[in-house]
Coordinates of N, CA and C in Angstrom, one line a residue:
T1 N 17.6 -10.6 -1.7 CA 17.3 -9.2 -1.5 C 16.3 -9.0 -0.4
L2 N 16.1 -7.8 0.1 CA 15.1 -7.6 1.2 C 13.7 -7.9 0.7
G3 N 13.4 -7.5 -0.6 CA 12.1 -7.7 -1.1 C 11.8 -9.2 -1.1
A4 N 12.7 -10.0 -1.5 CA 12.5 -11.5 -1.6 C 12.3 -12.0 -0.2
K5 N 13.1 -11.5 0.8 CA 13.0 -12.0 2.1 C 11.7 -11.7 2.8
L6 N 11.2 -10.4 2.5 CA 9.9 -10.1 3.0 C 8.8 -10.9 2.4
A7 N 8.9 -11.2 1.1 CA 7.9 -12.1 0.4 C 7.9 -13.5 1.0
D8 N 9.1 -14.0 1.2 CA 9.3 -15.4 1.7 C 8.7 -15.5 3.1
A9 N 8.8 -14.4 3.9 CA 8.3 -14.5 5.3 C 6.8 -14.1 5.3
G10 N 6.2 -13.8 4.2 CA 4.8 -13.4 4.2 C 4.5 -12.1 4.7
I11 N 5.5 -11.2 4.7 CA 5.3 -9.8 5.2 C 4.9 -8.9 4.1
S12 N 3.7 -8.3 4.1 CA 3.3 -7.4 3.1 C 2.9 -6.0 3.7
R13 N 3.1 -5.8 5.0 CA 2.8 -4.5 5.6 C 3.9 -4.2 6.6
L14 N 4.5 -3.0 6.5 CA 5.4 -2.5 7.5 C 4.9 -1.2 8.1
L15 N 5.0 -1.1 9.4 CA 4.6 0.1 10.1 C 5.8 0.7 10.8
F16 N 6.1 2.0 10.6 CA 7.2 2.7 11.3 C 6.6 3.7 12.3
V17 N 6.9 3.6 13.6 CA 6.3 4.5 14.6 C 7.5 5.3 15.3
R18 N 7.3 6.6 15.2 CA 8.3 7.4 16.0 C 7.8 7.5 17.4
H19 N 8.7 7.4 18.3 CA 8.4 7.3 19.8 C 7.7 8.6 20.2
A20 N 7.0 8.5 21.4 CA 6.3 9.6 22.0 C 7.2 10.5 22.7
N21 N 6.7 11.6 23.3 CA 7.5 12.6 23.9 C 8.4 12.1 25.0
A22 N 9.7 12.4 25.0 CA 10.6 11.9 25.9 C 11.3 13.0 26.7
A23 N 11.8 12.6 27.9 CA 12.5 13.6 28.7 C 13.7 14.2 28.0
P24 N 14.1 15.4 28.3 CA 15.2 16.0 27.7 C 16.5 15.4 28.2
P25 N 17.6 15.6 27.5 CA 18.9 15.0 28.0 C 19.2 15.5 29.4
G26 N 20.1 14.8 30.1 CA 20.5 15.1 31.5 C 21.3 16.4 31.5
S27 N 21.8 16.7 32.7 CA 22.4 18.0 33.0 C 23.8 18.1 32.3
K28 N 24.3 17.0 31.9 CA 25.7 17.0 31.3 C 25.6 17.6 29.9
A29 N 26.4 18.6 29.6 CA 26.4 19.3 28.3 C 27.1 18.5 27.3
K30 N 26.7 18.7 26.0 CA 27.3 17.9 24.9 C 28.8 18.1 24.9
G31 N 29.3 19.3 25.2 CA 30.7 19.5 25.1 C 31.5 18.7 26.1
E32 N 30.8 18.1 27.2 CA 31.5 17.3 28.2 C 31.7 15.9 27.7
Y33 N 31.1 15.5 26.6 CA 31.3 14.2 26.1 C 32.5 14.2 25.1
G34 N 33.1 13.0 25.1 CA 34.3 12.9 24.2 C 34.0 13.0 22.7
T35 N 32.9 12.4 22.3 CA 32.5 12.4 20.9 C 31.0 12.5 20.8
I36 N 30.5 12.7 19.6 CA 29.0 12.7 19.4 C 28.4 11.4 19.7
H37 N 29.2 10.3 19.4 CA 28.7 9.0 19.6 C 28.5 8.8 21.1
D38 N 29.4 9.3 22.0 CA 29.3 9.1 23.4 C 28.0 9.8 23.9
W39 N 27.7 11.0 23.3 CA 26.5 11.7 23.7 C 25.2 10.9 23.2
Q40 N 25.3 10.4 22.0 CA 24.2 9.6 21.5 C 23.9 8.4 22.3
A41 N 25.0 7.7 22.8 CA 24.8 6.5 23.6 C 24.1 6.9 24.9
D42 N 24.4 8.0 25.5 CA 23.7 8.4 26.7 C 22.3 8.9 26.4
D43 N 22.1 9.4 25.2 CA 20.8 9.8 24.7 C 19.8 8.7 24.7
Q44 N 20.3 7.5 24.6 CA 19.4 6.3 24.5 C 18.7 6.0 25.8
K45 N 19.2 6.6 26.9 CA 18.6 6.3 28.2 C 17.4 7.2 28.6
R46 N 17.0 8.1 27.7 CA 16.0 9.0 28.1 C 14.6 8.3 28.1
P47 N 13.8 8.5 29.2 CA 12.5 7.8 29.3 C 11.4 8.7 28.7
L48 N 10.2 8.1 28.6 CA 9.1 8.9 28.2 C 8.7 9.8 29.4
T49 N 8.1 11.0 29.0 CA 7.5 11.9 30.1 C 6.1 11.4 30.3
E50 N 5.5 12.0 31.3 CA 4.0 11.7 31.5 C 3.2 12.0 30.3
K51 N 3.6 13.1 29.6 CA 2.9 13.5 28.4 C 3.1 12.4 27.3
G52 N 4.3 11.9 27.2 CA 4.6 10.9 26.3 C 3.9 9.6 26.5
Q53 N 3.7 9.3 27.8 CA 3.0 8.1 28.2 C 1.5 8.2 27.8
A54 N 1.0 9.4 27.9 CA -0.4 9.7 27.5 C -0.6 9.7 26.0
Q55 N 0.4 10.2 25.3 CA 0.4 10.2 23.9 C 0.4 8.7 23.4
A56 N 1.3 7.9 23.9 CA 1.4 6.5 23.5 C 0.1 5.7 23.8
A57 N -0.6 6.1 24.9 CA -1.9 5.5 25.2 C -2.9 5.8 24.2
V58 N -2.9 7.0 23.7 CA -3.9 7.4 22.6 C -3.5 6.7 21.3
A59 N -2.2 6.7 21.0 CA -1.8 6.0 19.8 C -2.1 4.5 19.9
R60 N -2.1 3.9 21.0 CA -2.4 2.5 21.2 C -3.8 2.2 20.6
G61 N -4.8 3.1 20.9 CA -6.1 2.9 20.4 C -6.1 2.9 18.8
W62 N -5.4 3.8 18.2 CA -5.2 3.7 16.7 C -4.6 2.4 16.3
F63 N -3.5 2.0 17.0 CA -2.7 0.9 16.6 C -3.6 -0.4 16.7
L64 N -4.3 -0.6 17.8 CA -5.1 -1.8 17.9 C -6.3 -1.8 16.9
K65 N -6.8 -0.7 16.6 CA -8.0 -0.6 15.6 C -7.5 -0.8 14.2
Q66 N -6.4 -0.1 13.8 CA -6.0 0.0 12.4 C -5.0 -1.1 12.0
I67 N -4.2 -1.6 13.0 CA -3.2 -2.6 12.7 C -3.5 -3.9 13.4
G68 N -3.6 -3.8 14.7 CA -3.9 -5.1 15.5 C -2.7 -5.8 15.9
L69 N -2.7 -6.4 17.1 CA -1.6 -7.1 17.6 C -1.4 -8.5 16.8
S70 N -2.6 -9.1 16.5 CA -2.5 -10.5 16.0 C -2.0 -10.5 14.6
T71 N -2.0 -9.3 13.9 CA -1.4 -9.3 12.5 C 0.1 -9.2 12.5
N72 N 0.7 -8.9 13.6 CA 2.1 -8.7 13.7 C 2.9 -10.0 13.9
K73 N 3.9 -10.2 13.0 CA 4.9 -11.2 13.3 C 5.8 -10.9 14.4
A74 N 6.1 -9.6 14.6 CA 7.0 -9.1 15.6 C 6.8 -7.7 15.9
L75 N 7.0 -7.2 17.1 CA 7.0 -5.8 17.4 C 8.5 -5.5 17.7
V76 N 9.0 -4.5 16.9 CA 10.5 -4.3 16.9 C 10.8 -2.9 17.4
T77 N 11.8 -2.8 18.2 CA 12.2 -1.5 18.8 C 13.7 -1.2 18.6
S78 N 14.1 0.0 18.7 CA 15.5 0.4 18.8 C 15.9 0.2 20.2
G79 N 17.2 0.4 20.5 CA 17.7 0.2 21.8 C 17.5 1.3 22.7
A80 N 16.8 2.4 22.2 CA 16.6 3.5 23.1 C 15.4 3.3 24.0
R81 N 15.5 3.7 25.2 CA 14.4 3.5 26.2 C 13.1 4.1 25.8
R82 N 13.1 5.3 25.2 CA 11.9 6.0 24.8 C 11.1 5.3 23.7
A83 N 11.9 4.6 22.9 CA 11.2 3.8 21.8 C 10.6 2.5 22.4
S84 N 11.3 1.8 23.2 CA 10.8 0.6 23.8 C 9.6 0.9 24.8
E85 N 9.7 2.0 25.5 CA 8.5 2.3 26.4 C 7.3 2.7 25.5
T86 N 7.5 3.3 24.4 CA 6.3 3.6 23.5 C 5.7 2.3 23.0
L87 N 6.6 1.4 22.6 CA 6.1 0.1 22.1 C 5.4 -0.6 23.2
Q88 N 5.9 -0.6 24.4 CA 5.3 -1.3 25.5 C 3.9 -0.8 25.8
I89 N 3.7 0.5 25.8 CA 2.3 1.0 26.0 C 1.4 0.7 24.8
M90 N 1.9 0.8 23.6 CA 1.1 0.6 22.5 C 0.8 -0.9 22.2
G91 N 1.7 -1.8 22.6 CA 1.6 -3.2 22.2 C 1.4 -4.2 23.3
E92 N 1.2 -3.7 24.6 CA 1.0 -4.7 25.7 C -0.3 -5.4 25.5
E93 N -0.3 -6.7 26.0 CA -1.5 -7.5 26.0 C -1.9 -7.9 27.4
T94 N -3.1 -8.1 27.6 CA -3.6 -8.6 28.9 C -3.6 -10.1 28.9
R95 N -2.8 -10.6 29.9 CA -2.7 -12.1 30.1 C -3.0 -12.4 31.5
G96 N -4.1 -13.1 31.7 CA -4.5 -13.4 33.1 C -4.9 -12.1 33.8
E97 N -4.2 -11.9 35.0 CA -4.4 -10.8 35.8 C -3.4 -9.6 35.5
G98 N -2.5 -9.9 34.6 CA -1.5 -8.9 34.3 C -1.4 -8.6 32.8
T99 N -0.4 -7.8 32.5 CA -0.2 -7.4 31.1 C 1.3 -7.8 30.7
Q100 N 1.5 -8.0 29.4 CA 2.9 -8.3 29.0 C 3.0 -7.9 27.5
V101 N 4.2 -7.7 27.1 CA 4.5 -7.3 25.7 C 5.7 -8.0 25.3
S102 N 5.7 -8.6 24.1 CA 6.9 -9.2 23.5 C 7.5 -8.3 22.5
M103 N 8.8 -8.0 22.6 CA 9.4 -7.1 21.7 C 10.8 -7.6 21.2
S104 N 11.1 -7.3 20.0 CA 12.4 -7.7 19.4 C 13.3 -6.4 19.2
L105 N 14.6 -6.6 19.4 CA 15.5 -5.5 19.3 C 16.2 -5.5 17.9
L106 N 16.2 -4.4 17.2 CA 16.9 -4.3 15.9 C 18.0 -3.2 16.1
I107 N 19.2 -3.7 16.3 CA 20.4 -2.8 16.5 C 20.5 -1.8 15.4
G108 N 20.7 -0.6 15.7 CA 20.9 0.4 14.7 C 19.7 1.3 14.4
L109 N 18.5 0.9 14.8 CA 17.3 1.8 14.7 C 17.6 3.1 15.4
H110 N 18.3 3.1 16.5 CA 19.0 4.3 17.0 C 20.4 4.3 16.5
P111 N 20.8 5.4 15.8 CA 22.0 5.3 14.9 C 23.3 5.4 15.7
A112 N 23.3 5.5 17.0 CA 24.5 5.7 17.8 C 25.6 4.7 17.4
G113 N 26.7 5.1 16.9 CA 27.8 4.2 16.6 C 27.9 3.6 15.2
I114 N 26.8 3.6 14.5 CA 26.8 3.0 13.2 C 26.7 4.0 12.0
A115 N 26.4 5.2 12.3 CA 26.2 6.2 11.3 C 26.8 7.6 11.7
P116 N 28.1 7.6 11.8 CA 28.7 8.9 12.4 C 28.4 10.1 11.6
R117 N 28.4 10.0 10.3 CA 28.1 11.2 9.5 C 26.7 11.7 9.7
C118 N 25.7 10.8 9.8 CA 24.3 11.1 10.0 C 24.2 11.7 11.4
E119 N 24.9 11.2 12.4 CA 24.9 11.7 13.7 C 25.4 13.2 13.8
E120 N 26.5 13.4 13.0 CA 27.0 14.8 12.9 C 26.0 15.8 12.4
L121 N 25.4 15.4 11.3 CA 24.4 16.3 10.6 C 23.2 16.5 11.5
F122 N 22.7 15.4 12.2 CA 21.6 15.6 13.1 C 21.9 16.4 14.3
D123 N 23.1 16.2 14.8 CA 23.6 17.0 16.0 C 23.7 18.4 15.7
K124 N 24.1 18.8 14.4 CA 24.3 20.2 14.0 C 23.0 20.9 13.7
H125 N 22.1 20.1 13.0 CA 20.9 20.8 12.4 C 19.6 20.4 13.1
G126 N 19.6 19.4 14.0 CA 18.4 19.0 14.7 C 17.3 18.4 13.8
Y127 N 16.1 18.4 14.3 CA 15.0 17.7 13.6 C 14.7 18.4 12.3
A128 N 14.5 17.6 11.2 CA 14.1 18.1 9.9 C 13.7 16.9 9.1
P129 N 12.9 17.2 8.0 CA 12.6 16.1 7.1 C 13.8 15.5 6.4
L130 N 13.7 14.3 6.0 CA 14.9 13.7 5.4 C 15.4 14.4 4.2
A131 N 14.5 15.1 3.4 CA 14.8 15.8 2.2 C 15.8 17.0 2.6
T132 N 15.6 17.5 3.8 CA 16.5 18.6 4.2 C 17.9 18.1 4.4
F133 N 18.0 17.0 5.0 CA 19.4 16.4 5.1 C 20.0 15.9 3.8
H134 N 19.1 15.5 2.9 CA 19.6 15.1 1.6 C 20.2 16.3 0.8
A135 N 19.7 17.5 1.1 CA 20.2 18.7 0.4 C 21.5 19.2 1.0
M136 N 21.9 18.6 2.1 CA 23.2 19.0 2.7 C 24.4 18.3 2.1
E137 N 25.5 18.8 2.2 CA 26.7 18.2 1.6 C 26.9 16.8 2.2
G138 N 26.9 15.8 1.4 CA 27.1 14.5 1.8 C 25.9 13.8 2.5
G139 N 24.8 14.6 2.7 CA 23.7 14.1 3.4 C 23.0 12.9 2.8
E140 N 22.7 13.0 1.5 CA 22.0 12.0 0.8 C 22.8 10.7 0.8
A141 N 24.1 10.8 0.6 CA 24.9 9.6 0.7 C 24.9 9.0 2.1
A142 N 25.0 9.8 3.1 CA 25.1 9.3 4.5 C 23.9 8.6 4.9
F143 N 22.7 9.3 4.6 CA 21.4 8.7 5.1 C 21.1 7.5 4.2
G144 N 21.5 7.5 2.9 CA 21.3 6.4 2.0 C 22.1 5.2 2.5
E145 N 23.3 5.4 2.9 CA 24.1 4.3 3.4 C 23.5 3.7 4.7
Y146 N 23.0 4.7 5.6 CA 22.4 4.2 6.8 C 21.1 3.4 6.5
G147 N 20.3 3.8 5.6 CA 19.1 3.1 5.2 C 19.4 1.7 4.7
E148 N 20.5 1.6 3.8 CA 20.9 0.3 3.3 C 21.4 -0.6 4.4
T149 N 22.1 -0.1 5.3 CA 22.7 -0.8 6.4 C 21.5 -1.4 7.3
M150 N 20.5 -0.6 7.6 CA 19.4 -1.0 8.3 C 18.5 -2.0 7.6
A151 N 18.4 -1.8 6.3 CA 17.7 -2.8 5.4 C 18.3 -4.1 5.5
A152 N 19.6 -4.2 5.5 CA 20.3 -5.5 5.6 C 20.0 -6.1 7.0
G153 N 20.1 -5.3 8.0 CA 19.7 -5.9 9.4 C 18.3 -6.3 9.4
L154 N 17.4 -5.6 8.8 CA 16.0 -5.9 8.8 C 15.8 -7.2 8.1
G155 N 16.5 -7.4 7.0 CA 16.4 -8.7 6.2 C 16.8 -9.9 7.0
E156 N 17.9 -9.7 7.8 CA 18.3 -10.8 8.7 C 17.3 -11.2 9.7
M157 N 16.6 -10.1 10.2 CA 15.5 -10.4 11.2 C 14.4 -11.1 10.5
V158 N 14.0 -10.6 9.4 CA 12.9 -11.2 8.6 C 13.0 -12.7 8.3
E159 N 14.3 -13.1 8.1 CA 14.5 -14.5 7.8 C 14.2 -15.4 8.9
Q160 N 14.2 -14.8 10.1 CA 13.9 -15.6 11.3 C 12.4 -15.7 11.6
L161 N 11.6 -15.0 10.8 CA 10.2 -14.9 11.1 C 9.3 -15.7 10.1
K162 N 10.0 -16.5 9.3 CA 9.2 -17.4 8.4 C 8.4 -18.4 9.3
G163 N 7.2 -18.6 8.9 CA 6.4 -19.5 9.7 C 5.7 -18.9 10.9
V164 N 6.1 -17.7 11.3 CA 5.4 -17.0 12.4 C 4.1 -16.4 11.8
P165 N 3.0 -16.5 12.5 CA 1.7 -16.0 12.0 C 1.7 -14.5 11.8
G166 N 1.0 -14.0 10.9 CA 0.8 -12.5 10.7 C 1.5 -12.1 9.3
N167 N 1.1 -10.9 8.9 CA 1.7 -10.3 7.7 C 2.3 -9.0 7.9
T168 N 2.5 -8.6 9.1 CA 2.9 -7.2 9.5 C 4.1 -7.2 10.3
L169 N 5.0 -6.2 10.1 CA 6.1 -6.0 11.0 C 6.0 -4.5 11.4
S170 N 6.0 -4.3 12.7 CA 5.9 -2.9 13.2 C 7.2 -2.5 14.0
L171 N 7.7 -1.3 13.6 CA 9.0 -0.9 14.2 C 8.9 0.4 14.9
W172 N 9.4 0.5 16.1 CA 9.4 1.8 16.9 C 10.9 2.3 16.9
G173 N 11.0 3.6 16.5 CA 12.3 4.2 16.4 C 12.3 5.7 16.5
H174 N 13.0 6.3 15.5 CA 13.3 7.8 15.7 C 13.2 8.5 14.4
A175 N 12.8 9.8 14.6 CA 12.6 10.7 13.4 C 13.8 10.7 12.5
V176 N 13.5 10.9 11.2 CA 14.4 10.9 10.1 C 15.1 9.6 9.8
F177 N 15.5 8.9 10.8 CA 16.2 7.6 10.6 C 15.2 6.5 10.2
L178 N 14.0 6.5 10.8 CA 13.0 5.6 10.3 C 12.6 6.0 8.8
N179 N 12.6 7.3 8.5 CA 12.3 7.7 7.1 C 13.3 7.1 6.2
A180 N 14.6 7.2 6.6 CA 15.7 6.7 5.7 C 15.5 5.2 5.4
L181 N 15.1 4.4 6.4 CA 14.9 3.0 6.2 C 13.6 2.8 5.4
A182 N 12.6 3.5 5.7 CA 11.3 3.4 4.9 C 11.5 3.7 3.4
L183 N 12.4 4.7 3.1 CA 12.6 5.0 1.7 C 13.3 3.9 1.0
V184 N 14.2 3.2 1.6 CA 14.9 2.0 1.0 C 13.8 0.9 0.8
V185 N 13.0 0.7 1.7 CA 11.9 -0.4 1.6 C 11.0 0.0 0.4
L186 N 10.6 1.2 0.3 CA 9.7 1.7 -0.8 C 10.4 1.4 -2.1
K187 N 11.7 1.6 -2.2 CA 12.4 1.4 -3.5 C 12.4 -0.1 -3.8
V188 N 12.6 -0.9 -2.7 CA 12.6 -2.4 -2.9 C 11.3 -2.9 -3.3
W189 N 10.2 -2.3 -2.8 CA 8.9 -2.7 -3.1 C 8.3 -2.1 -4.4
G190 N 9.1 -1.2 -5.0 CA 8.7 -0.7 -6.3 C 7.8 0.5 -6.2
G191 N 7.8 1.2 -5.1 CA 7.1 2.5 -4.9 C 7.6 3.5 -5.9
D192 N 6.7 4.2 -6.6 CA 7.1 5.2 -7.6 C 7.6 6.5 -6.9
Q193 N 8.1 7.4 -7.6 CA 8.7 8.6 -7.1 C 7.7 9.4 -6.3
V194 N 6.5 9.5 -6.8 CA 5.5 10.3 -6.0 C 5.2 9.6 -4.7
G195 N 5.2 8.3 -4.6 CA 5.0 7.6 -3.4 C 6.1 7.8 -2.4
R196 N 7.4 7.9 -3.0 CA 8.5 8.1 -2.1 C 8.6 9.5 -1.5
E197 N 8.0 10.4 -2.1 CA 8.2 11.8 -1.7 C 7.8 12.1 -0.2
P198 N 6.7 11.5 0.3 CA 6.4 11.8 1.7 C 7.4 11.2 2.7
C199 N 8.1 10.1 2.3 CA 9.1 9.6 3.2 C 10.3 10.5 3.4
S200 N 10.6 11.3 2.4 CA 11.7 12.2 2.5 C 11.3 13.7 2.8
A201 N 10.1 14.1 2.2 CA 9.7 15.5 2.4 C 9.0 15.8 3.7
R202 N 8.4 14.8 4.3 CA 7.6 14.9 5.5 C 8.3 14.4 6.7
G203 N 8.2 15.1 7.8 CA 8.8 14.6 9.0 C 7.8 13.6 9.6
L204 N 8.3 12.8 10.6 CA 7.4 11.8 11.2 C 6.4 12.4 12.1
G205 N 6.3 13.7 12.2 CA 5.2 14.3 12.9 C 4.0 14.3 12.1
V206 N 4.1 14.0 10.8 CA 2.9 13.8 10.0 C 2.9 12.4 9.4
G207 N 1.9 11.7 9.6 CA 1.9 10.3 9.1 C 1.7 10.2 7.6
C208 N 2.1 9.1 7.0 CA 1.9 8.9 5.6 C 1.8 7.4 5.3
M209 N 1.1 7.0 4.3 CA 0.9 5.6 3.9 C 1.0 5.5 2.4
C210 N 1.8 4.5 2.0 CA 1.9 4.1 0.6 C 1.6 2.7 0.4
R211 N 0.9 2.3 -0.7 CA 0.7 0.9 -0.9 C 0.7 0.6 -2.4
G212 N 1.1 -0.6 -2.7 CA 1.2 -1.1 -4.1 C -0.1 -1.9 -4.4
L213 N -0.7 -1.6 -5.5 CA -1.9 -2.3 -5.9 C -1.7 -3.5 -6.8
G214 N -0.4 -3.7 -7.2 CA -0.1 -4.8 -8.1 C 0.1 -6.1 -7.3
W215 N 0.9 -7.0 -7.9 CA 1.1 -8.3 -7.2 C 2.6 -8.4 -7.0
P216 N 3.1 -8.7 -5.8 CA 2.3 -8.8 -4.6 C 1.9 -7.4 -4.0
A217 N 0.7 -7.4 -3.4 CA 0.3 -6.1 -2.8 C 1.1 -5.8 -1.6
W218 N 1.3 -4.5 -1.3 CA 2.1 -4.2 -0.1 C 1.6 -2.9 0.5
M219 N 1.9 -2.6 1.7 CA 1.6 -1.4 2.4 C 2.7 -0.9 3.3
L220 N 3.0 0.3 3.3 CA 4.0 0.9 4.2 C 3.4 2.1 4.8
T221 N 3.5 2.2 6.2 CA 2.9 3.3 6.9 C 3.8 3.9 7.9
L222 N 3.9 5.2 8.0 CA 4.7 5.9 9.0 C 3.8 6.8 9.8
V223 N 3.9 6.7 11.2 CA 3.1 7.5 12.1 C 4.0 8.0 13.2
C224 N 3.5 9.0 13.9 CA 4.2 9.5 15.1 C 3.4 9.3 16.3
A225 N 3.9 8.6 17.3 CA 3.1 8.3 18.5 C 2.7 9.6 19.3
R226 N 3.3 10.7 19.0 CA 3.0 11.9 19.7 C 2.0 12.8 19.0
S227 N 1.6 12.4 17.8 CA 0.7 13.2 17.0 C -0.7 12.6 17.2
E228 N -1.3 12.9 18.3 CA -2.6 12.3 18.6 C -3.7 12.5 17.5
A229 N -3.8 13.8 17.0 CA -4.8 14.1 16.1 C -4.6 13.5 14.7
D230 N -3.3 13.5 14.3 CA -3.0 13.1 12.9 C -2.7 11.7 12.7
C231 N -2.4 11.0 13.8 CA -2.0 9.6 13.8 C -3.0 8.7 13.0
C232 N -4.2 9.0 13.1 CA -5.2 8.2 12.5 C -5.5 8.6 11.0
R233 N -4.9 9.7 10.6 CA -5.2 10.1 9.2 C -3.9 10.3 8.4
P234 N -3.2 9.3 8.2 CA -1.9 9.4 7.4 C -2.2 9.8 6.0
W235 N -1.3 10.7 5.4 CA -1.3 11.0 4.0 C -1.2 9.7 3.2
S236 N -2.0 9.6 2.2 CA -2.1 8.3 1.5 C -1.7 8.4 0.0
H237 N -1.0 7.4 -0.5 CA -0.6 7.3 -1.9 C -0.7 5.9 -2.4
E238 N -1.2 5.7 -3.6 CA -1.3 4.3 -4.1 C -0.5 4.3 -5.4
T239 N 0.1 3.2 -5.6 CA 0.9 3.0 -6.9 C 0.6 1.6 -7.5
A240 N 0.6 1.5 -8.8 CA 0.3 0.2 -9.4 C 1.5 -0.7 -9.4
A241 N 2.6 -0.3 -8.8 CA 3.8 -1.2 -8.8 C 3.5 -2.5 -8.0

């Protein structure tokens, strides 16, 4: 199970980061694409704006102070340019006279091609908390399936991190889809219903943190790189699980 794999790898903290502000889609209208998947594939090419770069730089200060690079076994990104650019700004290290960042790719953190029903709902209704999508016909099943699919992919990645120093895994991705994965992880870690509520009821524009005080102890945090003021003050919940 994912829980066992996280424990075996020594991972007790997961951080989910929504990317900073990105450029709008190109001039091509959605109707000019053959399918929603085709549009989503093109959507992955959008870069950060200057505003987004500034937001990520502010979020970097929070990340280095509250999380730290050395605690991370890996820095993980979706295949979308805006997510990897946010990670790069937040996670780059100074080496000699230059800077560098090491990042790992987790296929599916951007849902293009692997979650067609989720793509359809998101394309139709736009940004909303996960709970809003759960209330739609077929929404809870669709996002639940997506979350389980990504949890399986995350488990495969975690197995490769045994022996790597650190207790944290940080992931950069996208609104509502990160929430769907985080909700699955919370269930795996035994987070109670009150602790799960912010993962579904809150958008990633508002941070949240849940942690278990039992054994093994764990912590799960969601933040948005574009929320400069709120990034450092995530909603918090503790459970004895």
